[in-house]
mmCIF file of C-alpha atoms in Angstrom:
data_model
loop_
_atom_site.group_PDB
_atom_site.id
_atom_site.type_symbol
_atom_site.label_atom_id
_atom_site.label_comp_id
_atom_site.label_asym_id
_atom_site.label_seq_id
_atom_site.Cartn_x
_atom_site.Cartn_y
_atom_site.Cartn_z
ATOM 1 C CA MET A 672 131.876 86.598 91.753
ATOM 2 C CA ASN A 673 132.023 89.590 89.385
ATOM 3 C CA VAL A 674 129.117 91.663 90.669
ATOM 4 C CA THR A 675 129.589 94.316 87.991
ATOM 5 C CA LEU A 676 129.304 91.767 85.176
ATOM 6 C CA LEU A 677 126.196 90.217 86.735
ATOM 7 C CA PHE A 678 124.640 93.678 87.055
ATOM 8 C CA ILE A 679 125.451 94.542 83.432
ATOM 9 C CA ILE A 680 123.757 91.357 82.186
ATOM 10 C CA TYR A 681 120.788 92.095 84.450
ATOM 11 C CA SER A 682 120.553 95.663 83.139
ATOM 12 C CA VAL A 683 120.752 94.608 79.482
ATOM 13 C CA ILE A 684 117.824 92.228 79.985
ATOM 14 C CA LEU A 685 115.734 94.916 81.707
ATOM 15 C CA VAL A 686 116.474 97.603 79.116
ATOM 16 C CA THR A 687 115.876 95.220 76.206
ATOM 17 C CA GLY A 688 112.453 94.225 77.517
ATOM 18 C CA CYS A 689 111.524 97.845 78.233
ATOM 19 C CA VAL A 690 112.665 99.188 74.840
ATOM 20 C CA ILE A 691 110.856 96.456 72.894
ATOM 21 C CA GLY A 692 107.761 96.987 75.030
ATOM 22 C CA CYS A 693 107.790 100.739 74.332
ATOM 23 C CA PHE A 694 107.098 100.096 70.638
ATOM 24 C CA SER A 695 103.729 98.555 71.516
ATOM 25 C CA PHE A 696 103.078 100.729 74.586
ATOM 26 C CA ASN A 697 100.187 102.792 73.197
ATOM 27 C CA LYS A 698 98.585 99.894 71.324
ATOM 28 C CA TYR A 699 98.727 97.221 74.038
ATOM 29 C CA LYS A 700 97.384 98.807 77.221
ATOM 30 C CA ALA A 701 97.077 95.485 79.035
ATOM 31 C CA TYR A 702 100.863 95.105 78.873
ATOM 32 C CA GLN A 703 101.733 98.716 79.744
ATOM 33 C CA PRO A 704 102.300 98.052 83.486
ATOM 34 C CA ILE A 705 104.978 95.473 82.662
ATOM 35 C CA VAL A 706 106.824 97.899 80.383
ATOM 36 C CA ILE A 707 106.711 100.480 83.166
ATOM 37 C CA LEU A 708 107.870 97.842 85.666
ATOM 38 C CA LEU A 709 110.910 96.984 83.542
ATOM 39 C CA GLY A 710 111.893 100.624 83.140
ATOM 40 C CA VAL A 711 111.372 101.533 86.783
ATOM 41 C CA THR A 712 113.211 98.410 87.963
ATOM 42 C CA PHE A 713 116.212 99.288 85.804
ATOM 43 C CA LEU A 714 116.362 102.846 87.156
ATOM 44 C CA LEU A 715 116.028 101.689 90.774
ATOM 45 C CA GLU A 716 118.619 98.931 90.358
ATOM 46 C CA LEU A 717 121.015 101.361 88.676
ATOM 47 C CA MET A 718 120.524 103.781 91.559
ATOM 48 C CA GLY A 719 121.151 100.980 94.056
ATOM 49 C CA PHE A 720 124.303 99.885 92.214
ATOM 50 C CA ILE A 721 125.738 103.416 92.163
ATOM 51 C CA ILE A 722 124.890 104.057 95.830
ATOM 52 C CA ALA A 723 126.510 100.748 96.808
ATOM 53 C CA LYS A 724 129.669 101.648 94.881
ATOM 54 C CA ILE A 725 129.937 105.081 96.493
ATOM 55 C CA TYR A 726 128.693 104.460 100.049
ATOM 56 C CA HIS A 727 129.008 100.653 100.286
ATOM 57 C CA TYR A 728 125.494 100.512 101.709
ATOM 58 C CA ASN A 729 122.159 100.604 99.876
ATOM 59 C CA LEU A 730 119.760 98.436 101.879
ATOM 60 C CA TRP A 731 117.536 101.413 102.704
ATOM 61 C CA LEU A 732 116.742 101.838 98.991
ATOM 62 C CA TYR A 733 115.018 98.443 98.833
ATOM 63 C CA HIS A 734 112.500 99.634 101.423
ATOM 64 C CA ILE A 735 111.442 102.133 98.757
ATOM 65 C CA SER A 736 111.991 100.205 95.526
ATOM 66 C CA ASN A 737 110.184 96.997 96.498
ATOM 67 C CA PRO A 738 106.870 98.718 97.359
ATOM 68 C CA ILE A 739 107.066 100.680 94.086
ATOM 69 C CA GLU A 740 107.700 97.571 91.995
ATOM 70 C CA SER A 741 105.013 95.601 93.842
ATOM 71 C CA SER A 742 102.490 98.407 93.309
ATOM 72 C CA ILE A 743 103.105 98.380 89.552
ATOM 73 C CA LEU A 744 102.746 94.603 89.433
ATOM 74 C CA PHE A 745 99.522 94.729 91.449
ATOM 75 C CA TYR A 746 98.150 97.285 88.995
ATOM 76 C CA PHE A 747 98.950 94.819 86.201
ATOM 77 C CA PHE A 748 96.867 92.179 87.970
ATOM 78 C CA TYR A 749 94.090 94.675 88.669
ATOM 79 C CA PHE A 750 93.954 95.759 85.031
ATOM 80 C CA ASN A 751 93.990 92.265 83.515
ATOM 81 C CA ILE A 752 91.984 90.101 85.917
ATOM 82 C CA GLN A 753 88.352 90.338 84.856
ATOM 83 C CA ASN A 754 86.518 89.223 87.996
ATOM 84 C CA ARG A 755 85.326 92.347 89.861
ATOM 85 C CA ASN A 756 85.404 90.684 93.269
ATOM 86 C CA ILE A 757 89.029 89.664 92.750
ATOM 87 C CA LYS A 758 89.817 93.206 91.609
ATOM 88 C CA LYS A 759 88.553 94.434 94.978
ATOM 89 C CA ILE A 760 90.691 91.853 96.750
ATOM 90 C CA ILE A 761 93.731 93.023 94.770
ATOM 91 C CA PHE A 762 93.089 96.637 95.763
ATOM 92 C CA TYR A 763 92.677 95.899 99.468
ATOM 93 C CA SER A 764 95.632 93.511 99.384
ATOM 94 C CA TRP A 765 97.758 96.287 97.927
ATOM 95 C CA ILE A 766 96.710 98.645 100.739
ATOM 96 C CA ALA A 767 97.512 95.960 103.330
ATOM 97 C CA LEU A 768 100.886 95.329 101.682
ATOM 98 C CA ILE A 769 101.875 98.997 101.724
ATOM 99 C CA ILE A 770 100.794 99.407 105.368
ATOM 100 C CA PHE A 771 102.775 96.310 106.288
ATOM 101 C CA GLY A 772 105.774 97.664 104.374
ATOM 102 C CA ILE A 773 105.714 100.887 106.388
ATOM 103 C CA ILE A 774 105.400 98.993 109.678
ATOM 104 C CA ASN A 775 108.172 96.595 108.656
ATOM 105 C CA THR A 776 110.512 99.442 107.679
ATOM 106 C CA PHE A 777 110.102 101.432 110.877
ATOM 107 C CA PHE A 778 109.306 98.855 113.555
ATOM 108 C CA ILE A 779 110.113 95.252 112.568
ATOM 109 C CA GLN A 780 113.152 94.752 110.341
ATOM 110 C CA THR A 781 113.888 98.497 110.196
ATOM 111 C CA ILE A 782 115.836 100.235 107.481
ATOM 112 C CA LYS A 783 119.097 98.586 108.591
ATOM 113 C CA LEU A 784 118.037 95.215 107.182
ATOM 114 C CA PRO A 785 116.736 94.215 103.740
ATOM 115 C CA PRO A 786 112.898 94.077 103.696
ATOM 116 C CA THR A 787 112.693 90.303 103.361
ATOM 117 C CA TYR A 788 109.371 90.070 105.222
ATOM 118 C CA PHE A 789 107.828 92.543 102.795
ATOM 119 C CA ILE A 790 109.279 90.665 99.817
ATOM 120 C CA LEU A 791 107.875 87.356 101.054
ATOM 121 C CA PHE A 792 104.434 88.859 101.719
ATOM 122 C CA SER A 793 104.437 90.495 98.288
ATOM 123 C CA ALA A 794 105.608 87.268 96.626
ATOM 124 C CA PHE A 795 102.835 85.314 98.361
ATOM 125 C CA LEU A 796 100.119 87.705 97.147
ATOM 126 C CA SER A 797 101.664 87.928 93.667
ATOM 127 C CA LEU A 798 101.702 84.136 93.447
ATOM 128 C CA ILE A 799 97.976 83.974 94.206
ATOM 129 C CA PHE A 800 97.014 86.674 91.691
ATOM 130 C CA SER A 801 99.339 85.349 88.992
ATOM 131 C CA ILE A 802 97.792 81.874 89.323
ATOM 132 C CA ILE A 803 94.326 83.437 88.958
ATOM 133 C CA LEU A 804 95.456 85.307 85.839
ATOM 134 C CA PHE A 805 97.165 82.152 84.561
ATOM 135 C CA ILE A 806 93.901 80.198 84.891
ATOM 136 C CA GLN A 807 91.981 83.037 83.233
ATOM 137 C CA CYS A 808 94.337 82.867 80.242
ATOM 138 C CA LEU A 809 93.727 79.118 79.957
ATOM 139 C CA ASP A 810 90.101 79.945 79.163
ATOM 140 C CA LEU A 811 91.056 81.931 76.071
ATOM 141 C CA PRO A 812 89.719 80.606 72.741
ATOM 142 C CA SER A 813 91.590 77.564 71.443
ATOM 143 C CA THR A 814 92.444 79.505 68.289
ATOM 144 C CA GLN A 815 94.813 81.669 70.346
ATOM 145 C CA ASN A 816 98.260 80.374 71.189
ATOM 146 C CA ILE A 817 98.631 81.318 74.845
ATOM 147 C CA PHE A 818 102.397 80.817 74.666
ATOM 148 C CA THR A 819 102.562 83.871 72.423
ATOM 149 C CA ASN A 820 100.227 85.838 74.684
ATOM 150 C CA PRO A 821 102.183 88.504 76.659
ATOM 151 C CA ILE A 822 99.707 88.451 79.541
ATOM 152 C CA PHE A 823 99.960 84.677 79.923
ATOM 153 C CA LEU A 824 103.764 84.811 79.763
ATOM 154 C CA SER A 825 103.775 87.588 82.372
ATOM 155 C CA ALA A 826 101.575 85.542 84.710
ATOM 156 C CA LEU A 827 103.824 82.535 84.158
ATOM 157 C CA THR A 828 107.024 84.418 84.973
ATOM 158 C CA VAL A 829 105.523 85.932 88.156
ATOM 159 C CA ILE A 830 104.661 82.408 89.317
ATOM 160 C CA TRP A 831 108.270 81.420 88.669
ATOM 161 C CA PHE A 832 109.669 84.451 90.496
ATOM 162 C CA SER A 833 107.349 84.080 93.496
ATOM 163 C CA LEU A 834 108.232 80.417 94.019
ATOM 164 C CA THR A 835 111.978 80.972 93.647
ATOM 165 C CA SER A 836 111.811 83.975 95.994
ATOM 166 C CA PHE A 837 110.225 81.819 98.680
ATOM 167 C CA ALA A 838 112.899 79.152 98.235
ATOM 168 C CA PHE A 839 115.764 81.639 98.266
ATOM 169 C CA PHE A 840 114.739 83.587 101.354
ATOM 170 C CA ILE A 841 113.881 80.465 103.351
ATOM 171 C CA ILE A 842 117.284 78.919 102.564
ATOM 172 C CA ASN A 843 119.045 82.245 103.086
ATOM 173 C CA HIS A 844 117.384 82.673 106.488
ATOM 174 C CA HIS A 845 118.617 79.204 107.469
ATOM 175 C CA LEU A 846 122.171 80.030 106.357
ATOM 176 C CA ILE A 847 122.196 83.288 108.312
ATOM 177 C CA GLN A 848 120.883 81.590 111.456
ATOM 178 C CA ASN A 849 123.676 79.025 111.210
ATOM 179 C CA LYS A 850 126.230 81.732 110.364
ATOM 180 C CA ILE A 851 126.961 80.180 107.006
ATOM 181 C CA ILE A 852 127.884 82.895 104.516
ATOM 182 C CA ASN A 853 128.594 81.800 100.962
ATOM 183 C CA TYR A 854 128.351 84.438 98.271
ATOM 184 C CA LEU A 855 128.159 81.725 95.608
ATOM 185 C CA PHE A 856 124.647 81.070 96.883
ATOM 186 C CA TYR A 857 123.557 84.397 95.393
ATOM 187 C CA ILE A 858 124.425 83.293 91.850
ATOM 188 C CA PRO A 859 121.217 81.165 91.551
ATOM 189 C CA LEU A 860 119.267 84.278 92.627
ATOM 190 C CA TYR A 861 120.798 86.231 89.759
ATOM 191 C CA ILE A 862 120.033 83.384 87.354
ATOM 192 C CA SER A 863 116.446 83.295 88.632
ATOM 193 C CA ASN A 864 116.154 87.036 87.963
ATOM 194 C CA TYR A 865 117.609 86.548 84.481
ATOM 195 C CA ILE A 866 114.911 83.980 83.732
ATOM 196 C CA TYR A 867 112.205 86.159 85.301
ATOM 197 C CA TYR A 868 113.012 89.275 83.314
ATOM 198 C CA GLY A 869 114.085 87.238 80.277
ATOM 199 C CA ILE A 870 110.544 85.918 79.922
ATOM 200 C CA TYR A 871 109.354 89.528 80.063
ATOM 201 C CA VAL A 872 111.638 90.223 77.087
ATOM 202 C CA VAL A 873 109.911 87.415 75.195
ATOM 203 C CA ALA A 874 106.519 88.776 76.295
ATOM 204 C CA SER A 875 107.506 92.261 75.072
ATOM 205 C CA PHE A 876 108.465 90.788 71.716
ATOM 206 C CA PHE A 877 105.077 89.096 71.339
ATOM 207 C CA ALA A 878 103.321 92.269 72.504
ATOM 208 C CA LEU A 879 105.030 94.076 69.627
ATOM 209 C CA LYS A 880 104.307 91.265 67.189
ATOM 210 C CA ASN A 881 100.644 91.114 68.200
ATOM 211 C CA THR A 882 100.227 94.839 67.517
ATOM 212 C CA ASP A 883 101.787 94.751 64.055
ATOM 213 C CA PRO A 884 99.335 95.942 61.364
#
């Protein structure tokens, strides 16, 4: 498995979505958190790739990067979900997630292991909020094509990512317990990420198109 090639493809997708999104950044505030997420994710993944190449160990970075990325995504939900009570739930859920992340890093999985418990907890909450946003988008006027709506597409891709994350980490946990290590298993994870961020590229394109004069 050519890790460098997979990372290059991953990076191109992230940068493409971020660059396209920047052209509509000031005009489409509802989509701004996603543009920021794409840019920040690229920088963090690039940092992780370089650290892994030099020191052959970068797991500690994911204890920092995952809370940052989750916080940006939660802000996206907070900004776009209209129900005030759900907004409060998002805020308190974010606080609970960050506290759990700190506890997990120092006392449960520790910095020596990837923060899979944090990722699963974050994916679970993201799945709930993305479904709520998804349903909210379904109530848009029938004159609007929701499949060209960047917010709807973003909610849709988070649902996809959350479900695939659950599947991956559950299967991966089973493989580790049974001491079955097959690096080919990680290829579907890369493909899942390509789809996840690829839909963001499409969403960025429609965000730009929807802001054209």
